[in-house]
């Protein structure tokens, strides 16, 4: 390995190294969110309201699929990080091969079953009969191409595990550019291409992911990247029970957390809807703003997990406290700055999504209630990610579920009964603060007393 390919924790200035690694990671997360927004704009502007309704039905299905693939990515990234920290390239290849095996097998099975049972799934989700035929075509195309999405997410996550956050940013940029060019062309049938209508975004998405995977194969080989796809790596794509068990042990709790969060979101929407259309509109706008502020916090947690995994693999567990402090300071810097800006420009942020002045005022009030608590949300994610890097996954998952089911939902319900719509956002703030306290206390008084050992 060349010096530039050394583990991140071996660099002389941890704060600077963390900062440089983090920036492309934040940019990638923002771009991926923008990609979905751009596709929605194309569909809405070029195909109309019914098409938007048809496409929107796919979101809950996508979330469940993402719970599977992100769980795999989390497990693989931690193990790759530890092996990379130990500078054991053979073990890195074994982990990557096992992860790709799981992804290909699981992704293919999910794709086939989902395509076959797409219509019953859509009916069970209560899809309006007037858009069912549109939804079915779109969903089947999206599900058929989902293995490409899975491989893309897993491989870019693994690249981060060896300290490369720039290549995933480049890959994300390519997928967005390809989508922006191909989607409108296929929707309208420009330049002699067939007019594909509702399935155009799905086909454009598949082409985008296929293109970027081809690009990654060529680009990584040209750069002689440690994770270039060559015969040595391809031969490792096989069933390796011990590694697969370790990946699932780390990844399944993350998937469970995602499903729990999704369930809570549905409950919260139901509570919000009771307060009328203006409340629902404000909820949507506030959540858009909160999502963009949460991206840096979540990115910092991902980076912290990778740095911690590499430190453990390198046998430098004494660096974990320094990694934690660095991540927490980044949370204050990035999340804190965005929170302050959101307070200062809340009216303008709300006006980006809604035009009614009363709803804008309502959105501002809700933002003011919850914005500050995002700092606690970010800190809790960092504590959990550091512990996860050592293989401690069950307790942080349970704490997260307790915060959602035992604090967020009851508080949102009772507070909304007492203080109306604002009470729901008081419930959010209470959950974020409680989650941070519980994760922090467990981290400080239980996890730090344990002996930390590499998992591979």
Tab-separated table of C-alpha atoms in Angstrom:
chain	number	residue	atom	x	y	z
A	1	UNK	CA	0.000	0.000	0.000
A	2	UNK	CA	1.255	3.432	-0.847
A	3	UNK	CA	1.355	6.197	1.744
A	4	UNK	CA	-1.758	7.860	0.361
A	5	UNK	CA	-3.611	4.558	0.822
A	6	UNK	CA	-2.687	4.176	4.471
A	7	UNK	CA	-5.476	3.909	7.075
A	8	UNK	CA	-7.069	7.242	7.955
A	9	UNK	CA	-6.096	6.944	11.619
A	10	UNK	CA	-2.401	6.745	10.657
A	11	UNK	CA	-2.467	10.306	9.315
A	12	UNK	CA	-0.692	12.871	11.531
A	13	UNK	CA	-3.595	15.348	11.904
A	14	UNK	CA	-6.817	13.508	12.790
A	15	UNK	CA	-9.047	16.605	12.780
A	16	UNK	CA	-7.887	17.673	9.311
A	17	UNK	CA	-8.095	14.121	7.941
A	18	UNK	CA	-11.628	13.722	9.328
A	19	UNK	CA	-12.671	17.077	7.850
A	20	UNK	CA	-11.261	16.271	4.380
A	21	UNK	CA	-12.925	12.828	4.411
A	22	UNK	CA	-16.229	14.260	5.637
A	23	UNK	CA	-16.838	16.979	3.026
A	24	UNK	CA	-17.302	14.627	0.021
A	25	UNK	CA	-19.476	12.369	2.203
A	26	UNK	CA	-21.845	15.243	3.049
A	27	UNK	CA	-21.930	16.337	-0.597
A	28	UNK	CA	-22.759	12.776	-1.712
A	29	UNK	CA	-25.696	12.506	0.703
A	30	UNK	CA	-27.076	15.854	-0.455
A	31	UNK	CA	-26.700	14.913	-4.132
A	32	UNK	CA	-28.497	11.612	-3.612
A	33	UNK	CA	-31.428	13.428	-2.036
A	34	UNK	CA	-31.440	15.971	-4.861
A	35	UNK	CA	-31.556	13.131	-7.392
A	36	UNK	CA	-34.957	11.995	-6.103
A	37	UNK	CA	-36.216	15.589	-6.033
A	38	UNK	CA	-35.137	16.188	-9.650
A	39	UNK	CA	-36.853	13.011	-10.853
A	40	UNK	CA	-40.042	14.046	-9.062
A	41	UNK	CA	-39.903	17.465	-10.738
A	42	UNK	CA	-39.536	15.892	-14.208
A	43	UNK	CA	-42.453	13.524	-13.591
A	44	UNK	CA	-44.682	16.263	-12.164
A	45	UNK	CA	-43.925	18.849	-14.829
A	46	UNK	CA	-43.987	16.505	-17.828
A	47	UNK	CA	-46.570	13.864	-16.862
A	48	UNK	CA	-48.880	15.525	-14.307
A	49	UNK	CA	-50.450	14.858	-10.933
A	50	UNK	CA	-51.523	11.264	-11.590
A	51	UNK	CA	-47.966	10.328	-12.493
A	52	UNK	CA	-46.682	11.908	-9.271
A	53	UNK	CA	-49.219	9.851	-7.319
A	54	UNK	CA	-48.162	6.701	-9.168
A	55	UNK	CA	-44.462	7.265	-8.465
A	56	UNK	CA	-45.030	8.239	-4.816
A	57	UNK	CA	-46.490	4.806	-4.074
A	58	UNK	CA	-43.007	3.346	-4.603
A	59	UNK	CA	-41.460	5.236	-1.662
A	60	UNK	CA	-42.550	2.882	1.174
A	61	UNK	CA	-41.463	-0.118	-0.928
A	62	UNK	CA	-38.106	1.535	-1.585
A	63	UNK	CA	-37.632	2.236	2.115
A	64	UNK	CA	-38.025	-1.436	2.995
A	65	UNK	CA	-35.538	-2.406	0.283
A	66	UNK	CA	-33.113	0.236	1.514
A	67	UNK	CA	-33.324	-1.185	5.029
A	68	UNK	CA	-31.904	-4.428	3.595
A	69	UNK	CA	-29.103	-2.887	1.546
A	70	UNK	CA	-28.066	-0.209	4.056
A	71	UNK	CA	-27.880	-2.889	6.740
A	72	UNK	CA	-25.474	-4.854	4.518
A	73	UNK	CA	-23.497	-1.694	3.781
A	74	UNK	CA	-23.100	-0.818	7.459
A	75	UNK	CA	-21.878	-4.307	8.361
A	76	UNK	CA	-19.495	-4.509	5.410
A	77	UNK	CA	-18.084	-1.016	5.930
A	78	UNK	CA	-17.203	-1.721	9.567
A	79	UNK	CA	-15.484	-5.030	8.764
A	80	UNK	CA	-13.661	-3.567	5.754
A	81	UNK	CA	-12.584	-0.626	7.914
A	82	UNK	CA	-11.134	-2.935	10.549
A	83	UNK	CA	-9.332	-5.089	7.982
A	84	UNK	CA	-8.011	-1.979	6.252
A	85	UNK	CA	-6.839	-0.592	9.593
A	86	UNK	CA	-4.912	-3.839	10.090
A	87	UNK	CA	-3.530	-3.438	6.534
A	88	UNK	CA	-4.789	-6.935	5.689
A	89	UNK	CA	-5.771	-6.588	2.020
A	90	UNK	CA	-6.554	-10.316	1.703
A	91	UNK	CA	-9.147	-10.008	4.478
A	92	UNK	CA	-10.556	-6.869	2.814
A	93	UNK	CA	-11.067	-8.883	-0.396
A	94	UNK	CA	-12.777	-11.696	1.530
A	95	UNK	CA	-15.190	-9.243	3.180
A	96	UNK	CA	-15.939	-7.447	-0.100
A	97	UNK	CA	-16.500	-10.788	-1.838
A	98	UNK	CA	-18.870	-12.008	0.885
A	99	UNK	CA	-20.793	-8.741	0.811
A	100	UNK	CA	-21.172	-8.805	-2.971
A	101	UNK	CA	-22.309	-12.445	-2.749
A	102	UNK	CA	-25.005	-11.499	-0.226
A	103	UNK	CA	-25.990	-8.460	-2.294
A	104	UNK	CA	-26.279	-10.380	-5.571
A	105	UNK	CA	-28.203	-13.308	-4.084
A	106	UNK	CA	-30.433	-11.204	-1.834
A	107	UNK	CA	-30.958	-8.486	-4.432
A	108	UNK	CA	-31.903	-10.966	-7.158
A	109	UNK	CA	-34.363	-12.853	-4.936
A	110	UNK	CA	-35.932	-9.588	-3.736
A	111	UNK	CA	-36.182	-8.289	-7.305
A	112	UNK	CA	-37.871	-11.443	-8.640
A	113	UNK	CA	-40.337	-11.762	-5.757
A	114	UNK	CA	-41.108	-8.055	-5.795
A	115	UNK	CA	-41.806	-7.988	-9.533
A	116	UNK	CA	-44.030	-11.081	-9.319
A	117	UNK	CA	-45.992	-9.765	-6.335
A	118	UNK	CA	-45.891	-6.061	-7.238
A	119	UNK	CA	-49.620	-5.786	-7.900
A	120	UNK	CA	-50.780	-7.400	-4.609
A	121	UNK	CA	-48.270	-5.212	-2.750
A	122	UNK	CA	-49.622	-2.054	-4.378
A	123	UNK	CA	-53.217	-3.073	-3.618
A	124	UNK	CA	-52.264	-3.782	0.010
A	125	UNK	CA	-50.734	-0.290	0.232
A	126	UNK	CA	-54.108	1.160	-0.747
A	127	UNK	CA	-53.032	2.475	-4.150
A	128	UNK	CA	-55.808	4.446	-5.841
A	129	UNK	CA	-57.338	2.273	-8.639
A	130	UNK	CA	-57.098	5.237	-11.028
A	131	UNK	CA	-53.273	5.169	-10.879
A	132	UNK	CA	-52.720	1.455	-10.181
A	133	UNK	CA	-51.828	0.644	-13.806
A	134	UNK	CA	-49.272	3.480	-13.857
A	135	UNK	CA	-47.813	2.516	-10.485
A	136	UNK	CA	-47.530	-1.144	-11.473
A	137	UNK	CA	-45.452	-0.424	-14.586
A	138	UNK	CA	-43.151	1.997	-12.746
A	139	UNK	CA	-42.700	-0.212	-9.681
A	140	UNK	CA	-41.982	-3.359	-11.709
A	141	UNK	CA	-39.269	-1.605	-13.716
A	142	UNK	CA	-37.731	-0.103	-10.570
A	143	UNK	CA	-37.754	-3.434	-8.737
A	144	UNK	CA	-36.361	-5.349	-11.705
A	145	UNK	CA	-33.343	-3.032	-11.751
A	146	UNK	CA	-32.942	-2.873	-7.951
A	147	UNK	CA	-29.900	-5.235	-7.879
A	148	UNK	CA	-27.966	-2.506	-9.739
A	149	UNK	CA	-28.938	-0.018	-7.013
A	150	UNK	CA	-27.940	-2.484	-4.296
A	151	UNK	CA	-24.501	-3.140	-5.803
A	152	UNK	CA	-23.924	0.587	-6.275
A	153	UNK	CA	-24.793	1.422	-2.657
A	154	UNK	CA	-22.773	-1.458	-1.213
A	155	UNK	CA	-19.681	-0.845	-3.340
A	156	UNK	CA	-19.549	2.901	-2.715
A	157	UNK	CA	-19.990	2.230	1.013
A	158	UNK	CA	-17.101	-0.240	0.960
A	159	UNK	CA	-14.928	2.342	-0.808
A	160	UNK	CA	-15.515	4.670	2.142
A	161	UNK	CA	-14.479	1.840	4.440
A	162	UNK	CA	-10.935	2.046	3.024
A	163	UNK	CA	-10.936	5.836	3.397
A	164	UNK	CA	-12.082	6.850	-0.095
A	165	UNK	CA	-15.005	9.299	0.064
A	166	UNK	CA	-14.170	11.109	-3.195
A	167	UNK	CA	-14.909	8.262	-5.620
A	168	UNK	CA	-18.471	7.760	-4.250
A	169	UNK	CA	-19.053	11.513	-4.729
A	170	UNK	CA	-17.876	11.261	-8.326
A	171	UNK	CA	-20.099	8.219	-8.868
A	172	UNK	CA	-23.123	10.001	-7.383
A	173	UNK	CA	-22.525	13.003	-9.620
A	174	UNK	CA	-22.458	10.750	-12.682
A	175	UNK	CA	-25.757	9.037	-11.788
A	176	UNK	CA	-27.460	12.422	-11.379
A	177	UNK	CA	-26.109	13.778	-14.670
A	178	UNK	CA	-27.148	10.633	-16.550
A	179	UNK	CA	-30.619	10.794	-14.980
A	180	UNK	CA	-31.050	14.500	-15.758
A	181	UNK	CA	-30.202	13.882	-19.417
A	182	UNK	CA	-32.024	10.599	-20.040
A	183	UNK	CA	-35.219	11.034	-17.977
A	184	UNK	CA	-36.759	13.975	-19.919
A	185	UNK	CA	-35.598	12.481	-23.240
A	186	UNK	CA	-37.363	9.166	-22.555
A	187	UNK	CA	-40.463	10.763	-21.012
A	188	UNK	CA	-41.114	12.930	-24.077
A	189	UNK	CA	-39.462	10.733	-26.741
A	190	UNK	CA	-36.937	13.314	-27.973
A	191	UNK	CA	-34.195	12.655	-30.567
A	192	UNK	CA	-35.938	9.623	-32.009
A	193	UNK	CA	-36.151	7.719	-28.747
A	194	UNK	CA	-39.468	6.042	-27.862
A	195	UNK	CA	-41.903	8.006	-25.686
A	196	UNK	CA	-41.917	5.871	-22.529
A	197	UNK	CA	-43.963	8.030	-20.163
A	198	UNK	CA	-44.167	6.826	-16.545
A	199	UNK	CA	-41.526	4.092	-16.905
A	200	UNK	CA	-38.943	6.576	-18.237
A	201	UNK	CA	-37.592	7.580	-14.794
A	202	UNK	CA	-37.227	3.897	-13.827
A	203	UNK	CA	-35.341	3.045	-17.024
A	204	UNK	CA	-33.201	6.180	-16.703
A	205	UNK	CA	-32.376	5.184	-13.118
A	206	UNK	CA	-31.344	1.685	-14.225
A	207	UNK	CA	-29.187	3.097	-17.039
A	208	UNK	CA	-27.627	5.552	-14.581
A	209	UNK	CA	-26.632	2.858	-12.076
A	210	UNK	CA	-25.398	0.494	-14.812
A	211	UNK	CA	-23.322	3.310	-16.335
A	212	UNK	CA	-21.760	4.264	-13.024
A	213	UNK	CA	-20.900	0.639	-12.209
A	214	UNK	CA	-19.119	0.331	-15.567
A	215	UNK	CA	-17.369	3.612	-14.824
A	216	UNK	CA	-16.250	2.354	-11.395
A	217	UNK	CA	-14.761	-0.822	-12.889
A	218	UNK	CA	-12.737	1.206	-15.421
A	219	UNK	CA	-11.870	4.088	-13.088
A	220	UNK	CA	-10.745	1.959	-10.140
A	221	UNK	CA	-8.598	-0.253	-12.371
A	222	UNK	CA	-7.041	2.756	-14.077
A	223	UNK	CA	-6.160	4.267	-10.688
A	224	UNK	CA	-4.902	0.893	-9.445
A	225	UNK	CA	-7.270	1.318	-6.521
A	226	UNK	CA	-7.019	-1.332	-3.769
A	227	UNK	CA	-10.681	-2.212	-4.421
A	228	UNK	CA	-10.454	-2.407	-8.199
A	229	UNK	CA	-12.617	-5.194	-9.611
A	230	UNK	CA	-10.181	-7.799	-10.924
A	231	UNK	CA	-10.107	-11.595	-11.027
A	232	UNK	CA	-8.526	-11.728	-7.569
A	233	UNK	CA	-11.562	-9.951	-6.113
A	234	UNK	CA	-14.114	-11.706	-8.330
A	235	UNK	CA	-12.895	-15.109	-7.073
A	236	UNK	CA	-13.754	-13.986	-3.539
A	237	UNK	CA	-17.443	-13.511	-4.432
A	238	UNK	CA	-18.580	-16.690	-2.749
A	239	UNK	CA	-20.315	-18.051	0.341
A	240	UNK	CA	-18.081	-17.515	3.399
A	241	UNK	CA	-20.296	-18.345	6.401
A	242	UNK	CA	-18.256	-16.718	9.166
A	243	UNK	CA	-17.947	-13.393	7.365
A	244	UNK	CA	-21.572	-13.412	6.221
A	245	UNK	CA	-22.657	-14.058	9.817
A	246	UNK	CA	-20.514	-11.115	11.001
A	247	UNK	CA	-21.910	-8.803	8.301
A	248	UNK	CA	-25.495	-9.688	9.199
A	249	UNK	CA	-24.775	-9.360	12.939
A	250	UNK	CA	-23.698	-5.763	12.367
A	251	UNK	CA	-26.212	-4.919	9.650
A	252	UNK	CA	-29.548	-6.386	10.745
A	253	UNK	CA	-29.972	-4.043	13.763
A	254	UNK	CA	-29.523	-1.067	11.421
A	255	UNK	CA	-32.284	-2.410	9.171
A	256	UNK	CA	-34.567	-2.902	12.181
A	257	UNK	CA	-33.897	0.686	13.272
A	258	UNK	CA	-34.825	1.966	9.813
A	259	UNK	CA	-38.104	0.033	9.789
A	260	UNK	CA	-38.945	1.311	13.301
A	261	UNK	CA	-38.223	4.897	12.239
A	262	UNK	CA	-40.430	4.441	9.170
A	263	UNK	CA	-43.279	3.084	11.297
A	264	UNK	CA	-42.978	6.034	13.679
A	265	UNK	CA	-43.071	8.409	10.728
A	266	UNK	CA	-46.384	6.946	9.578
A	267	UNK	CA	-47.844	7.377	13.078
A	268	UNK	CA	-46.634	10.989	13.262
A	269	UNK	CA	-48.157	11.771	9.852
A	270	UNK	CA	-51.462	10.425	11.133
A	271	UNK	CA	-51.283	12.753	14.156
A	272	UNK	CA	-50.370	15.730	11.970
A	273	UNK	CA	-53.189	15.044	9.490
A	274	UNK	CA	-55.749	15.431	12.288
A	275	UNK	CA	-54.865	19.139	12.400
A	276	UNK	CA	-55.842	19.804	8.788
A	277	UNK	CA	-54.274	20.458	5.391
A	278	UNK	CA	-52.225	23.462	6.544
A	279	UNK	CA	-50.624	21.364	9.265
A	280	UNK	CA	-49.742	18.636	6.738
A	281	UNK	CA	-48.235	21.215	4.372
A	282	UNK	CA	-46.170	22.731	7.198
A	283	UNK	CA	-45.071	19.244	8.283
A	284	UNK	CA	-43.803	18.474	4.769
A	285	UNK	CA	-41.900	21.753	4.483
A	286	UNK	CA	-40.360	21.519	7.974
A	287	UNK	CA	-39.248	17.946	7.327
A	288	UNK	CA	-37.548	18.988	4.081
A	289	UNK	CA	-35.491	21.558	5.995
A	290	UNK	CA	-34.735	19.159	8.850
A	291	UNK	CA	-33.587	16.477	6.395
A	292	UNK	CA	-30.949	18.741	4.881
A	293	UNK	CA	-29.711	19.782	8.333
A	294	UNK	CA	-29.548	16.132	9.422
A	295	UNK	CA	-27.395	15.103	6.436
A	296	UNK	CA	-24.160	16.499	7.939
A	297	UNK	CA	-24.962	14.910	11.323
A	298	UNK	CA	-25.558	11.500	9.734
A	299	UNK	CA	-22.473	11.890	7.531
A	300	UNK	CA	-20.354	12.684	10.586
A	301	UNK	CA	-21.673	9.534	12.293
A	302	UNK	CA	-20.783	7.422	9.227
A	303	UNK	CA	-17.294	8.951	9.119
A	304	UNK	CA	-16.842	8.363	12.865
A	305	UNK	CA	-17.771	4.702	12.423
A	306	UNK	CA	-15.181	4.274	9.645
A	307	UNK	CA	-12.417	6.032	11.587
A	308	UNK	CA	-13.248	3.991	14.703
A	309	UNK	CA	-13.274	0.716	12.738
A	310	UNK	CA	-9.873	1.479	11.217
A	311	UNK	CA	-8.467	2.402	14.653
A	312	UNK	CA	-9.711	-0.905	16.106
A	313	UNK	CA	-8.274	-2.852	13.166
A	314	UNK	CA	-4.936	-1.089	13.570
A	315	UNK	CA	-4.859	-2.041	17.252
A	316	UNK	CA	-5.161	1.606	18.300
A	317	UNK	CA	-8.243	1.471	20.500
A	318	UNK	CA	-6.747	4.346	22.486
A	319	UNK	CA	-7.629	6.583	19.525
A	320	UNK	CA	-11.384	5.911	19.868
A	321	UNK	CA	-11.885	8.669	22.450
A	322	UNK	CA	-10.081	11.110	20.137
A	323	UNK	CA	-12.227	10.039	17.180
A	324	UNK	CA	-15.350	10.576	19.288
A	325	UNK	CA	-14.240	14.061	20.384
A	326	UNK	CA	-13.369	14.973	16.804
A	327	UNK	CA	-16.768	13.799	15.533
A	328	UNK	CA	-18.626	15.660	18.291
A	329	UNK	CA	-16.711	18.862	17.484
A	330	UNK	CA	-17.618	18.427	13.797
A	331	UNK	CA	-21.249	18.016	14.815
A	332	UNK	CA	-21.123	21.321	16.674
A	333	UNK	CA	-19.369	22.993	13.728
A	334	UNK	CA	-21.531	21.716	10.866
A	335	UNK	CA	-24.899	20.952	12.459
A	336	UNK	CA	-24.643	23.929	14.807
A	337	UNK	CA	-23.890	26.319	11.940
A	338	UNK	CA	-26.815	25.005	9.891
A	339	UNK	CA	-29.147	25.256	12.898
A	340	UNK	CA	-28.172	28.920	13.405
A	341	UNK	CA	-28.657	29.667	9.704
A	342	UNK	CA	-32.038	27.919	9.751
A	343	UNK	CA	-33.146	30.059	12.697
A	344	UNK	CA	-31.989	33.236	10.946
A	345	UNK	CA	-33.543	32.418	7.565
A	346	UNK	CA	-36.476	30.241	8.619
A	347	UNK	CA	-39.059	32.360	6.800
A	348	UNK	CA	-37.195	32.119	3.501
A	349	UNK	CA	-36.636	28.396	3.914
A	350	UNK	CA	-40.352	27.805	4.446
A	351	UNK	CA	-41.144	30.002	1.442
A	352	UNK	CA	-39.132	27.636	-0.777
A	353	UNK	CA	-41.761	24.952	-0.264
A	354	UNK	CA	-45.020	26.779	0.490
A	355	UNK	CA	-46.606	30.067	-0.542
A	356	UNK	CA	-49.432	30.577	1.954
A	357	UNK	CA	-48.270	33.149	4.534
A	358	UNK	CA	-50.189	31.495	7.392
A	359	UNK	CA	-48.578	28.125	6.668
A	360	UNK	CA	-45.152	29.790	6.412
A	361	UNK	CA	-45.640	31.300	9.883
A	362	UNK	CA	-46.768	27.929	11.220
A	363	UNK	CA	-43.733	26.230	9.697
A	364	UNK	CA	-41.434	28.794	11.302
A	365	UNK	CA	-42.939	28.152	14.737
A	366	UNK	CA	-42.455	24.401	14.339
A	367	UNK	CA	-38.859	24.851	13.162
A	368	UNK	CA	-38.069	27.033	16.180
A	369	UNK	CA	-39.288	24.275	18.511
A	370	UNK	CA	-37.144	21.462	17.137
A	371	UNK	CA	-34.067	22.915	15.394
A	372	UNK	CA	-31.822	23.121	18.465
A	373	UNK	CA	-32.437	19.460	19.314
A	374	UNK	CA	-30.750	18.324	16.077
A	375	UNK	CA	-27.419	18.863	17.841
A	376	UNK	CA	-28.471	16.155	20.311
A	377	UNK	CA	-29.636	13.946	17.436
A	378	UNK	CA	-26.197	14.258	15.830
A	379	UNK	CA	-24.371	13.467	19.070
A	380	UNK	CA	-26.517	10.372	19.682
A	381	UNK	CA	-25.763	9.096	16.161
A	382	UNK	CA	-22.024	9.563	16.800
A	383	UNK	CA	-22.083	7.621	20.096
A	384	UNK	CA	-24.013	4.784	18.434
A	385	UNK	CA	-21.704	4.682	15.401
A	386	UNK	CA	-18.538	4.500	17.511
A	387	UNK	CA	-19.989	1.609	19.518
A	388	UNK	CA	-21.217	-0.103	16.342
A	389	UNK	CA	-17.678	-0.028	14.922
A	390	UNK	CA	-16.592	-2.299	17.779
A	391	UNK	CA	-19.441	-4.762	17.219
A	392	UNK	CA	-21.732	-3.369	19.942
A	393	UNK	CA	-24.979	-3.100	17.995
A	394	UNK	CA	-27.842	-4.583	20.003
A	395	UNK	CA	-27.976	-2.142	22.928
A	396	UNK	CA	-27.669	1.022	20.755
A	397	UNK	CA	-30.491	-0.381	18.587
A	398	UNK	CA	-32.682	-1.044	21.644
A	399	UNK	CA	-31.973	2.472	22.964
A	400	UNK	CA	-33.004	3.909	19.598
A	401	UNK	CA	-36.237	1.918	19.548
A	402	UNK	CA	-37.007	2.913	23.157
A	403	UNK	CA	-36.503	6.579	22.245
A	404	UNK	CA	-38.899	6.237	19.305
A	405	UNK	CA	-41.581	3.937	20.703
A	406	UNK	CA	-41.292	4.846	24.377
A	407	UNK	CA	-40.665	8.596	24.144
A	408	UNK	CA	-41.248	10.132	20.710
A	409	UNK	CA	-44.628	8.575	19.937
A	410	UNK	CA	-46.216	8.878	23.413
A	411	UNK	CA	-44.914	12.450	23.814
A	412	UNK	CA	-46.108	13.425	20.339
A	413	UNK	CA	-49.556	11.998	21.106
A	414	UNK	CA	-50.060	13.465	24.564
A	415	UNK	CA	-48.331	16.781	23.852
A	416	UNK	CA	-50.523	17.254	20.759
A	417	UNK	CA	-53.566	16.651	22.954
A	418	UNK	CA	-52.359	19.346	25.368
A	419	UNK	CA	-50.697	21.926	23.077
A	420	UNK	CA	-52.037	21.118	19.632
A	421	UNK	CA	-49.832	20.721	16.578
A	422	UNK	CA	-46.778	22.219	18.304
A	423	UNK	CA	-46.860	19.371	20.808
A	424	UNK	CA	-45.791	16.909	18.105
A	425	UNK	CA	-42.557	18.830	17.605
A	426	UNK	CA	-42.001	19.044	21.360
A	427	UNK	CA	-42.191	15.242	21.189
A	428	UNK	CA	-39.449	15.199	18.531
A	429	UNK	CA	-37.203	17.410	20.674
A	430	UNK	CA	-37.822	15.287	23.782
A	431	UNK	CA	-36.945	12.124	21.862
A	432	UNK	CA	-33.704	13.554	20.416
A	433	UNK	CA	-32.485	14.795	23.815
A	434	UNK	CA	-33.441	11.534	25.561
A	435	UNK	CA	-31.797	9.463	22.833
A	436	UNK	CA	-28.566	11.437	23.201
A	437	UNK	CA	-28.553	11.067	26.980
A	438	UNK	CA	-29.198	7.310	26.847
A	439	UNK	CA	-26.604	6.616	24.129
A	440	UNK	CA	-24.086	8.904	25.833
A	441	UNK	CA	-24.529	7.332	29.258
A	442	UNK	CA	-24.225	3.808	27.895
A	443	UNK	CA	-21.155	4.841	25.871
A	444	UNK	CA	-19.471	6.483	28.871
A	445	UNK	CA	-20.270	4.110	31.706
A	446	UNK	CA	-20.678	0.715	30.038
A	447	UNK	CA	-19.104	0.538	26.591
A	448	UNK	CA	-15.876	2.343	27.552
A	449	UNK	CA	-15.249	-0.224	30.281
A	450	UNK	CA	-15.187	-3.072	27.755
A	451	UNK	CA	-12.110	-4.510	26.094
A	452	UNK	CA	-12.262	-3.578	22.417
A	453	UNK	CA	-11.122	-6.251	19.967
A	454	UNK	CA	-11.146	-6.495	16.172
A	455	UNK	CA	-14.012	-8.528	14.716
A	456	UNK	CA	-11.967	-9.937	11.802
